[in-house]
PDB file of C-alpha atoms and ligand atoms in Angstrom:
ATOM      1  CA  MET A 119     -68.366  60.812 -68.493  1.00 38.00           C
ATOM      2  CA  ASN A 120     -65.314  62.212 -66.814  1.00 45.00           C
ATOM      3  CA  THR A 121     -63.884  59.382 -64.750  1.00 56.00           C
ATOM      4  CA  HIS A 122     -61.124  61.452 -63.169  1.00 63.00           C
ATOM      5  CA  SER A 123     -61.137  61.885 -59.435  1.00 67.00           C
ATOM      6  CA  ARG A 124     -62.478  65.159 -58.086  1.00 73.00           C
ATOM      7  CA  LYS A 125     -59.311  65.802 -56.126  1.00 85.00           C
ATOM      8  CA  LYS A 126     -56.984  65.037 -59.021  1.00 93.00           C
ATOM      9  CA  PRO A 127     -58.602  66.141 -62.288  1.00 94.00           C
ATOM     10  CA  ARG A 128     -55.361  65.464 -64.194  1.00 95.00           C
ATOM     11  CA  GLY A 129     -54.699  62.121 -62.524  1.00 96.00           C
ATOM     12  CA  VAL A 130     -51.397  61.437 -60.774  1.00 97.00           C
ATOM     13  CA  LEU A 131     -47.991  60.510 -62.175  1.00 98.00           C
ATOM     14  CA  ILE A 132     -45.289  58.977 -59.997  1.00 98.00           C
ATOM     15  CA  ALA A 133     -41.926  58.978 -61.799  1.00 98.00           C
ATOM     16  CA  GLY A 134     -38.669  57.555 -60.447  1.00 98.00           C
ATOM     17  CA  ASN A 135     -35.385  58.984 -61.713  1.00 98.00           C
ATOM     18  CA  TRP A 136     -32.622  56.484 -60.985  1.00 98.00           C
ATOM     19  CA  LYS A 137     -29.892  58.892 -62.168  1.00 98.00           C
ATOM     20  CA  MET A 138     -26.543  57.000 -62.461  1.00 98.00           C
ATOM     21  CA  ASN A 139     -27.621  54.046 -60.313  1.00 98.00           C
ATOM     22  CA  HIS A 140     -28.511  50.378 -60.828  1.00 98.00           C
ATOM     23  CA  GLY A 141     -26.698  47.848 -62.978  1.00 98.00           C
ATOM     24  CA  VAL A 142     -28.125  44.695 -64.561  1.00 98.00           C
ATOM     25  CA  ALA A 143     -28.780  42.704 -61.382  1.00 98.00           C
ATOM     26  CA  GLU A 144     -30.241  45.658 -59.461  1.00 98.00           C
ATOM     27  CA  THR A 145     -32.553  46.487 -62.366  1.00 98.00           C
ATOM     28  CA  GLU A 146     -33.802  42.900 -62.497  1.00 98.00           C
ATOM     29  CA  GLY A 147     -34.277  42.847 -58.707  1.00 98.00           C
ATOM     30  CA  PHE A 148     -36.077  46.200 -58.681  1.00 98.00           C
ATOM     31  CA  PHE A 149     -38.668  45.175 -61.249  1.00 98.00           C
ATOM     32  CA  SER A 150     -39.398  41.773 -59.765  1.00 98.00           C
ATOM     33  CA  GLU A 151     -39.900  43.278 -56.312  1.00 98.00           C
ATOM     34  CA  PHE A 152     -41.806  46.316 -57.565  1.00 98.00           C
ATOM     35  CA  ILE A 153     -44.192  44.215 -59.672  1.00 98.00           C
ATOM     36  CA  LYS A 154     -44.963  42.057 -56.625  1.00 97.00           C
ATOM     37  CA  ALA A 155     -45.378  45.094 -54.365  1.00 97.00           C
ATOM     38  CA  THR A 156     -47.853  46.725 -56.776  1.00 96.00           C
ATOM     39  CA  SER A 157     -49.869  43.591 -57.617  1.00 94.00           C
ATOM     40  CA  ASN A 158     -52.888  45.052 -55.791  1.00 92.00           C
ATOM     41  CA  LEU A 159     -53.123  47.966 -58.254  1.00 93.00           C
ATOM     42  CA  ASN A 160     -56.079  47.849 -60.546  1.00 88.00           C
ATOM     43  CA  LYS A 161     -55.223  48.084 -64.235  1.00 88.00           C
ATOM     44  CA  SER A 162     -58.395  50.088 -64.824  1.00 87.00           C
ATOM     45  CA  ASP A 163     -56.899  52.890 -62.679  1.00 89.00           C
ATOM     46  CA  SER A 164     -54.023  53.341 -65.133  1.00 90.00           C
ATOM     47  CA  SER A 165     -55.801  56.147 -66.999  1.00 90.00           C
ATOM     48  CA  GLU A 166     -55.524  58.162 -63.786  1.00 95.00           C
ATOM     49  CA  LEU A 167     -52.418  56.748 -62.161  1.00 97.00           C
ATOM     50  CA  GLY A 168     -49.220  56.817 -64.208  1.00 97.00           C
ATOM     51  CA  VAL A 169     -46.023  55.069 -63.154  1.00 98.00           C
ATOM     52  CA  CYS A 170     -42.744  55.852 -64.872  1.00 98.00           C
ATOM     53  CA  VAL A 171     -39.221  54.546 -64.256  1.00 98.00           C
ATOM     54  CA  ILE A 172     -36.253  56.524 -65.600  1.00 98.00           C
ATOM     55  CA  PRO A 173     -33.183  54.250 -65.581  1.00 98.00           C
ATOM     56  CA  PRO A 174     -29.716  55.002 -66.953  1.00 98.00           C
ATOM     57  CA  LEU A 175     -29.392  54.744 -70.715  1.00 97.00           C
ATOM     58  CA  LEU A 176     -27.667  51.350 -70.663  1.00 97.00           C
ATOM     59  CA  ARG A 177     -30.533  49.833 -68.698  1.00 98.00           C
ATOM     60  CA  LEU A 178     -33.359  51.160 -70.888  1.00 98.00           C
ATOM     61  CA  GLU A 179     -33.729  48.063 -73.036  1.00 97.00           C
ATOM     62  CA  GLN A 180     -33.686  45.728 -70.049  1.00 98.00           C
ATOM     63  CA  ALA A 181     -36.058  47.971 -68.076  1.00 98.00           C
ATOM     64  CA  SER A 182     -38.578  48.242 -70.898  1.00 97.00           C
ATOM     65  CA  GLY A 183     -38.564  44.436 -71.293  1.00 97.00           C
ATOM     66  CA  LEU A 184     -39.096  43.940 -67.558  1.00 98.00           C
ATOM     67  CA  ALA A 185     -41.773  46.653 -67.381  1.00 97.00           C
ATOM     68  CA  LYS A 186     -43.842  44.680 -69.902  1.00 96.00           C
ATOM     69  CA  LYS A 187     -44.151  41.876 -67.321  1.00 96.00           C
ATOM     70  CA  SER A 188     -46.088  44.179 -65.013  1.00 97.00           C
ATOM     71  CA  PRO A 189     -49.891  43.823 -65.155  1.00 95.00           C
ATOM     72  CA  PHE A 190     -50.087  47.524 -64.180  1.00 96.00           C
ATOM     73  CA  PRO A 191     -48.531  49.656 -66.947  1.00 97.00           C
ATOM     74  CA  ILE A 192     -45.049  51.030 -66.178  1.00 97.00           C
ATOM     75  CA  ALA A 193     -43.644  53.592 -68.614  1.00 98.00           C
ATOM     76  CA  VAL A 194     -39.892  53.750 -69.106  1.00 98.00           C
ATOM     77  CA  ALA A 195     -38.207  57.084 -69.857  1.00 98.00           C
ATOM     78  CA  ALA A 196     -34.720  58.190 -70.902  1.00 98.00           C
ATOM     79  CA  GLN A 197     -32.786  60.640 -68.717  1.00 98.00           C
ATOM     80  CA  ASN A 198     -31.456  62.576 -71.702  1.00 97.00           C
ATOM     81  CA  VAL A 199     -31.803  62.584 -75.516  1.00 98.00           C
ATOM     82  CA  HIS A 200     -30.286  64.703 -78.290  1.00 98.00           C
ATOM     83  CA  TRP A 201     -32.641  66.879 -80.312  1.00 97.00           C
ATOM     84  CA  GLU A 202     -31.215  65.807 -83.684  1.00 98.00           C
ATOM     85  CA  LYS A 203     -32.389  62.483 -85.068  1.00 98.00           C
ATOM     86  CA  LYS A 204     -28.917  61.363 -86.188  1.00 98.00           C
ATOM     87  CA  GLY A 205     -25.478  62.691 -87.059  1.00 98.00           C
ATOM     88  CA  ALA A 206     -21.985  63.426 -85.797  1.00 98.00           C
ATOM     89  CA  PHE A 207     -22.733  63.862 -82.071  1.00 98.00           C
ATOM     90  CA  THR A 208     -20.280  61.594 -80.274  1.00 98.00           C
ATOM     91  CA  GLY A 209     -21.654  60.194 -77.056  1.00 96.00           C
ATOM     92  CA  GLU A 210     -25.255  61.140 -77.746  1.00 97.00           C
ATOM     93  CA  ILE A 211     -28.390  59.135 -78.463  1.00 97.00           C
ATOM     94  CA  SER A 212     -31.445  60.093 -80.498  1.00 98.00           C
ATOM     95  CA  GLY A 213     -35.212  59.797 -80.312  1.00 98.00           C
ATOM     96  CA  PRO A 214     -35.456  57.182 -83.097  1.00 98.00           C
ATOM     97  CA  MET A 215     -32.903  55.004 -81.227  1.00 98.00           C
ATOM     98  CA  LEU A 216     -35.087  55.137 -78.111  1.00 97.00           C
ATOM     99  CA  LYS A 217     -38.210  54.316 -80.090  1.00 97.00           C
ATOM    100  CA  GLU A 218     -36.507  51.154 -81.368  1.00 95.00           C
ATOM    101  CA  LEU A 219     -36.311  50.074 -77.725  1.00 94.00           C
ATOM    102  CA  GLY A 220     -39.981  50.895 -77.180  1.00 94.00           C
ATOM    103  CA  VAL A 221     -39.075  53.979 -75.110  1.00 97.00           C
ATOM    104  CA  ASP A 222     -41.143  57.060 -75.888  1.00 95.00           C
ATOM    105  CA  TRP A 223     -40.768  59.143 -72.726  1.00 98.00           C
ATOM    106  CA  ALA A 224     -37.837  61.402 -71.857  1.00 98.00           C
ATOM    107  CA  LEU A 225     -36.705  63.726 -69.104  1.00 98.00           C
ATOM    108  CA  VAL A 226     -35.489  67.159 -70.209  1.00 98.00           C
ATOM    109  CA  GLY A 227     -33.731  69.985 -68.365  1.00 97.00           C
ATOM    110  CA  HIS A 228     -32.989  68.221 -65.079  1.00 97.00           C
ATOM    111  CA  SER A 229     -30.993  70.508 -62.782  1.00 96.00           C
ATOM    112  CA  GLU A 230     -28.079  68.035 -62.744  1.00 97.00           C
ATOM    113  CA  ARG A 231     -27.930  68.263 -66.552  1.00 97.00           C
ATOM    114  CA  ARG A 232     -28.000  72.074 -66.211  1.00 96.00           C
ATOM    115  CA  GLN A 233     -25.391  72.154 -63.426  1.00 95.00           C
ATOM    116  CA  PHE A 234     -22.887  69.557 -64.657  1.00 97.00           C
ATOM    117  CA  PHE A 235     -23.479  69.052 -68.391  1.00 97.00           C
ATOM    118  CA  GLY A 236     -24.200  72.456 -69.871  1.00 97.00           C
ATOM    119  CA  GLU A 237     -27.982  72.160 -70.349  1.00 97.00           C
ATOM    120  CA  THR A 238     -29.510  75.613 -70.839  1.00 97.00           C
ATOM    121  CA  ASP A 239     -33.045  76.875 -71.406  1.00 96.00           C
ATOM    122  CA  GLU A 240     -32.184  76.941 -75.108  1.00 96.00           C
ATOM    123  CA  THR A 241     -31.002  73.299 -75.308  1.00 97.00           C
ATOM    124  CA  ALA A 242     -33.935  72.229 -73.132  1.00 97.00           C
ATOM    125  CA  ARG A 243     -36.242  73.971 -75.649  1.00 95.00           C
ATOM    126  CA  LYS A 244     -34.596  72.241 -78.609  1.00 95.00           C
ATOM    127  CA  ARG A 245     -35.016  68.857 -76.925  1.00 96.00           C
ATOM    128  CA  THR A 246     -38.612  69.549 -75.874  1.00 94.00           C
ATOM    129  CA  GLU A 247     -39.665  70.749 -79.328  1.00 91.00           C
ATOM    130  CA  SER A 248     -37.951  67.902 -81.145  1.00 94.00           C
ATOM    131  CA  LEU A 249     -39.215  65.201 -78.795  1.00 95.00           C
ATOM    132  CA  LEU A 250     -42.811  66.434 -78.855  1.00 92.00           C
ATOM    133  CA  GLU A 251     -42.608  66.575 -82.629  1.00 91.00           C
ATOM    134  CA  GLN A 252     -41.337  62.964 -82.653  1.00 94.00           C
ATOM    135  CA  GLY A 253     -44.310  61.852 -80.539  1.00 94.00           C
ATOM    136  CA  PHE A 254     -42.518  61.511 -77.207  1.00 96.00           C
ATOM    137  CA  ARG A 255     -43.876  62.325 -73.793  1.00 96.00           C
ATOM    138  CA  VAL A 256     -41.573  64.842 -72.149  1.00 96.00           C
ATOM    139  CA  ILE A 257     -41.047  65.579 -68.460  1.00 98.00           C
ATOM    140  CA  LEU A 258     -39.490  69.057 -68.431  1.00 97.00           C
ATOM    141  CA  CYS A 259     -37.804  70.068 -65.158  1.00 98.00           C
ATOM    142  CA  ILE A 260     -37.459  73.601 -63.818  1.00 98.00           C
ATOM    143  CA  GLY A 261     -36.619  74.997 -60.399  1.00 97.00           C
ATOM    144  CA  GLU A 262     -34.741  77.660 -58.493  1.00 96.00           C
ATOM    145  CA  SER A 263     -31.535  77.351 -56.452  1.00 95.00           C
ATOM    146  CA  ARG A 264     -31.347  78.174 -52.765  1.00 93.00           C
ATOM    147  CA  ALA A 265     -29.677  81.543 -53.455  1.00 94.00           C
ATOM    148  CA  GLU A 266     -32.403  82.425 -55.961  1.00 95.00           C
ATOM    149  CA  ARG A 267     -35.151  81.539 -53.461  1.00 94.00           C
ATOM    150  CA  GLU A 268     -33.454  83.538 -50.714  1.00 94.00           C
ATOM    151  CA  ALA A 269     -33.229  86.519 -53.072  1.00 96.00           C
ATOM    152  CA  ASN A 270     -36.995  86.211 -53.742  1.00 96.00           C
ATOM    153  CA  LYS A 271     -36.321  85.320 -57.356  1.00 96.00           C
ATOM    154  CA  THR A 272     -38.309  82.074 -57.509  1.00 96.00           C
ATOM    155  CA  THR A 273     -41.051  83.411 -59.806  1.00 96.00           C
ATOM    156  CA  GLU A 274     -38.520  85.154 -62.024  1.00 97.00           C
ATOM    157  CA  ILE A 275     -36.446  81.979 -62.422  1.00 97.00           C
ATOM    158  CA  LEU A 276     -39.457  79.759 -63.044  1.00 97.00           C
ATOM    159  CA  THR A 277     -40.716  82.213 -65.662  1.00 96.00           C
ATOM    160  CA  ARG A 278     -37.349  82.358 -67.421  1.00 96.00           C
ATOM    161  CA  GLN A 279     -36.793  78.608 -67.367  1.00 96.00           C
ATOM    162  CA  LEU A 280     -40.320  77.659 -68.360  1.00 95.00           C
ATOM    163  CA  LEU A 281     -40.866  80.181 -71.126  1.00 93.00           C
ATOM    164  CA  GLY A 282     -37.274  79.712 -72.321  1.00 94.00           C
ATOM    165  CA  ALA A 283     -37.659  75.951 -72.625  1.00 93.00           C
ATOM    166  CA  LEU A 284     -41.114  75.772 -74.152  1.00 89.00           C
ATOM    167  CA  PRO A 285     -42.037  76.144 -77.784  1.00 78.00           C
ATOM    168  CA  ALA A 286     -43.559  79.493 -78.761  1.00 75.00           C
ATOM    169  CA  ALA A 287     -47.355  79.652 -78.481  1.00 70.00           C
ATOM    170  CA  GLY A 288     -48.911  77.962 -81.489  1.00 69.00           C
ATOM    171  CA  GLN A 289     -45.940  75.739 -82.279  1.00 62.00           C
ATOM    172  CA  GLY A 290     -45.851  72.507 -80.367  1.00 62.00           C
ATOM    173  CA  ALA A 291     -48.943  73.482 -78.379  1.00 69.00           C
ATOM    174  CA  ALA A 292     -50.363  70.089 -79.342  1.00 68.00           C
ATOM    175  CA  GLY A 293     -47.856  68.694 -76.867  1.00 71.00           C
ATOM    176  CA  PHE A 294     -49.763  70.381 -74.059  1.00 74.00           C
ATOM    177  CA  LEU A 295     -53.208  69.811 -75.411  1.00 74.00           C
ATOM    178  CA  ASP A 296     -52.830  66.055 -75.647  1.00 80.00           C
ATOM    179  CA  GLY A 297     -51.088  65.862 -72.260  1.00 84.00           C
ATOM    180  CA  ARG A 298     -47.730  64.680 -73.618  1.00 91.00           C
ATOM    181  CA  LEU A 299     -45.840  67.466 -71.922  1.00 93.00           C
ATOM    182  CA  VAL A 300     -45.450  67.084 -68.169  1.00 97.00           C
ATOM    183  CA  LEU A 301     -43.664  69.699 -66.065  1.00 97.00           C
ATOM    184  CA  ALA A 302     -41.671  69.016 -62.929  1.00 98.00           C
ATOM    185  CA  TYR A 303     -41.046  71.716 -60.352  1.00 97.00           C
ATOM    186  CA  GLU A 304     -37.787  70.704 -58.710  1.00 96.00           C
ATOM    187  CA  PRO A 305     -36.315  73.308 -56.366  1.00 96.00           C
ATOM    188  CA  VAL A 306     -32.569  72.660 -56.642  1.00 94.00           C
ATOM    189  CA  TRP A 307     -32.095  73.159 -52.889  1.00 93.00           C
ATOM    190  CA  ALA A 308     -34.401  70.206 -52.219  1.00 92.00           C
ATOM    191  CA  ILE A 309     -32.818  67.704 -54.619  1.00 90.00           C
ATOM    192  CA  GLY A 310     -30.922  64.963 -52.822  1.00 87.00           C
ATOM    193  CA  THR A 311     -30.595  67.155 -49.729  1.00 89.00           C
ATOM    194  CA  GLY A 312     -33.330  65.695 -47.548  1.00 86.00           C
ATOM    195  CA  LEU A 313     -34.899  69.186 -47.490  1.00 87.00           C
ATOM    196  CA  THR A 314     -38.360  69.084 -49.011  1.00 89.00           C
ATOM    197  CA  ALA A 315     -40.406  72.075 -50.111  1.00 91.00           C
ATOM    198  CA  SER A 316     -43.336  72.426 -47.746  1.00 95.00           C
ATOM    199  CA  PRO A 317     -46.716  71.672 -49.316  1.00 96.00           C
ATOM    200  CA  GLU A 318     -47.387  75.454 -49.233  1.00 96.00           C
ATOM    201  CA  GLN A 319     -44.111  76.245 -51.053  1.00 96.00           C
ATOM    202  CA  ALA A 320     -44.804  73.533 -53.632  1.00 97.00           C
ATOM    203  CA  GLU A 321     -48.400  74.634 -54.198  1.00 97.00           C
ATOM    204  CA  GLU A 322     -47.341  78.276 -54.562  1.00 97.00           C
ATOM    205  CA  ALA A 323     -44.711  77.427 -57.195  1.00 97.00           C
ATOM    206  CA  HIS A 324     -47.096  75.100 -59.033  1.00 98.00           C
ATOM    207  CA  GLN A 325     -49.680  77.891 -59.177  1.00 98.00           C
ATOM    208  CA  VAL A 326     -47.070  80.223 -60.675  1.00 97.00           C
ATOM    209  CA  ILE A 327     -46.263  77.586 -63.323  1.00 97.00           C
ATOM    210  CA  ARG A 328     -49.913  76.935 -64.156  1.00 97.00           C
ATOM    211  CA  LYS A 329     -50.565  80.678 -64.514  1.00 96.00           C
ATOM    212  CA  LEU A 330     -47.594  80.979 -66.885  1.00 95.00           C
ATOM    213  CA  LEU A 331     -49.002  78.127 -68.980  1.00 93.00           C
ATOM    214  CA  TRP A 332     -52.388  79.806 -69.043  1.00 92.00           C
ATOM    215  CA  ASP A 333     -50.936  83.146 -70.163  1.00 90.00           C
ATOM    216  CA  ARG A 334     -48.862  81.565 -72.907  1.00 88.00           C
ATOM    217  CA  PHE A 335     -50.994  78.670 -74.143  1.00 88.00           C
ATOM    218  CA  GLY A 336     -54.505  79.271 -72.832  1.00 89.00           C
ATOM    219  CA  LEU A 337     -56.799  77.809 -70.267  1.00 90.00           C
ATOM    220  CA  GLU A 338     -57.141  74.324 -71.743  1.00 89.00           C
ATOM    221  CA  ALA A 339     -53.389  73.680 -71.895  1.00 89.00           C
ATOM    222  CA  ALA A 340     -52.963  75.026 -68.359  1.00 92.00           C
ATOM    223  CA  ALA A 341     -55.811  72.918 -67.016  1.00 93.00           C
ATOM    224  CA  ARG A 342     -54.581  69.708 -68.626  1.00 92.00           C
ATOM    225  CA  THR A 343     -50.842  69.839 -67.989  1.00 95.00           C
ATOM    226  CA  GLN A 344     -49.583  67.703 -65.126  1.00 97.00           C
ATOM    227  CA  ILE A 345     -47.082  69.447 -62.848  1.00 98.00           C
ATOM    228  CA  LEU A 346     -44.996  67.111 -60.685  1.00 98.00           C
ATOM    229  CA  TYR A 347     -43.080  68.057 -57.558  1.00 98.00           C
ATOM    230  CA  GLY A 348     -39.512  66.783 -57.152  1.00 97.00           C
ATOM    231  CA  GLY A 349     -36.916  67.199 -54.406  1.00 95.00           C
ATOM    232  CA  SER A 350     -36.531  64.726 -51.525  1.00 94.00           C
ATOM    233  CA  ALA A 351     -40.028  63.299 -52.018  1.00 96.00           C
ATOM    234  CA  THR A 352     -40.427  60.212 -49.817  1.00 97.00           C
ATOM    235  CA  PRO A 353     -43.229  57.895 -48.671  1.00 98.00           C
ATOM    236  CA  GLU A 354     -43.331  60.012 -45.500  1.00 97.00           C
ATOM    237  CA  ASN A 355     -44.072  63.346 -47.181  1.00 97.00           C
ATOM    238  CA  ALA A 356     -45.932  62.080 -50.276  1.00 98.00           C
ATOM    239  CA  ASP A 357     -49.459  62.352 -48.854  1.00 97.00           C
ATOM    240  CA  ALA A 358     -49.001  65.996 -47.847  1.00 97.00           C
ATOM    241  CA  LEU A 359     -47.460  66.955 -51.198  1.00 97.00           C
ATOM    242  CA  LEU A 360     -50.055  65.066 -53.234  1.00 97.00           C
ATOM    243  CA  SER A 361     -52.876  66.702 -51.291  1.00 96.00           C
ATOM    244  CA  CYS A 362     -51.973  70.070 -52.893  1.00 97.00           C
ATOM    245  CA  ALA A 363     -54.475  71.005 -55.604  1.00 96.00           C
ATOM    246  CA  ASN A 364     -51.831  71.800 -58.220  1.00 97.00           C
ATOM    247  CA  VAL A 365     -49.417  68.954 -57.453  1.00 98.00           C
ATOM    248  CA  ASP A 366     -50.245  66.248 -59.998  1.00 98.00           C
ATOM    249  CA  GLY A 367     -47.561  63.771 -59.051  1.00 98.00           C
ATOM    250  CA  LEU A 368     -43.978  63.332 -57.933  1.00 98.00           C
ATOM    251  CA  LEU A 369     -40.590  63.069 -59.605  1.00 98.00           C
ATOM    252  CA  VAL A 370     -38.532  61.047 -57.188  1.00 98.00           C
ATOM    253  CA  GLY A 371     -34.791  60.417 -57.081  1.00 97.00           C
ATOM    254  CA  GLY A 372     -33.351  58.677 -53.994  1.00 97.00           C
ATOM    255  CA  ALA A 373     -36.629  57.163 -52.812  1.00 98.00           C
ATOM    256  CA  SER A 374     -37.258  55.576 -56.222  1.00 98.00           C
ATOM    257  CA  LEU A 375     -34.181  53.334 -56.086  1.00 98.00           C
ATOM    258  CA  LYS A 376     -35.670  50.754 -53.755  1.00 98.00           C
ATOM    259  CA  ALA A 377     -38.744  48.927 -55.041  1.00 98.00           C
ATOM    260  CA  GLU A 378     -40.339  48.987 -51.611  1.00 98.00           C
ATOM    261  CA  SER A 379     -40.223  52.760 -51.160  1.00 98.00           C
ATOM    262  CA  PHE A 380     -41.149  53.465 -54.796  1.00 98.00           C
ATOM    263  CA  ALA A 381     -44.154  51.133 -54.409  1.00 98.00           C
ATOM    264  CA  LYS A 382     -45.178  53.112 -51.314  1.00 98.00           C
ATOM    265  CA  LEU A 383     -45.020  56.333 -53.330  1.00 98.00           C
ATOM    266  CA  VAL A 384     -47.173  54.749 -56.033  1.00 98.00           C
ATOM    267  CA  ALA A 385     -49.611  53.607 -53.311  1.00 97.00           C
ATOM    268  CA  ALA A 386     -49.804  57.236 -52.097  1.00 97.00           C
ATOM    269  CA  GLY A 387     -50.747  58.201 -55.679  1.00 97.00           C
ATOM    270  CA  ALA A 388     -53.387  55.448 -55.835  1.00 96.00           C
ATOM    271  CA  LYS A 389     -54.830  56.645 -52.537  1.00 95.00           C
ATOM    272  CA  VAL A 390     -55.242  60.243 -53.665  1.00 95.00           C
ATOM    273  CA  ILE A 391     -56.928  59.343 -56.969  1.00 93.00           C
ATOM    274  CA  ALA A 392     -59.445  57.233 -55.079  1.00 88.00           C
ATOM    275  CA  LEU A 393     -60.625  60.280 -53.070  1.00 81.00           C
TER     276      LEU A 393
HETATM  277  P1  PGA B 255     -34.308  63.385 -54.919  1.00 76.03           P
HETATM  278  O1  PGA B 255     -34.125  63.719 -56.471  1.00 76.03           O
HETATM  279  O2  PGA B 255     -35.706  62.784 -54.761  1.00 76.03           O
HETATM  280  O3  PGA B 255     -33.228  62.403 -54.594  1.00 76.03           O
HETATM  281  O4  PGA B 255     -34.184  64.675 -54.179  1.00 76.03           O
HETATM  282  C1  PGA B 255     -35.175  64.266 -57.225  1.00 76.03           C
HETATM  283  C2  PGA B 255     -34.739  64.485 -58.660  1.00 76.03           C
HETATM  284  O5  PGA B 255     -33.604  64.916 -58.892  1.00 76.03           O
HETATM  285  O6  PGA B 255     -35.516  64.256 -59.600  1.00 76.03           O
END
């Protein structure tokens, strides 16, 4: 029997990207408060409601230890990983190193990595392919800038970024078919700006992304892949965004830093899967 909710056939994932925030004490405080604030969640809902925290690299070990204390499963993801498994890559970390910490989720292609650290569609593709091959779950981010949206280039940019960062059809398609690849639509103009895409803008972009998946990988991959929205998502706008048919969750920056507001976002996810 399919136990997924009618409104959310792919379930809902709420992921919090801490970026370069939270030291040891803040990480400890976040988890103890968040675990208390989510104590009403039912573990049996975890097949439909995913929760993921994405702390800075130096806090991954601590965060994965603290996450294990939560009765409701909390996944912990890395913000960046090299595609090679080892070698002369000063400053980088690899998939096997993360696995030793019990971390098997990673973010790829975030716009801040693209803007400030030279991430391209090509390097995002190398990371995605390698991580899927190593058994990771990958949250791959794409999204247009304000100038690109104003020039009506949103579909063009999403097409270039998505197809440029995904493995060719056939290769790595298992990553879609078993749900390990999650996409995040993050319009750059909405990230950290307080400007949120309207539910209509988000739904339109998510439909474009799902159609691209369908064309390249087929109906099953398109139907199963979760597509998150990111860009100034807050407890105030979460219900409206999550009510969109093709929005399968949220990738949250600023509002994920405080346990109280992240717990509210998770509660919004729990509410929509119960419909
Ligand atoms: P924001 O960040 O929620 O602070 O806009 C989102 C993100 O960059 O993932």
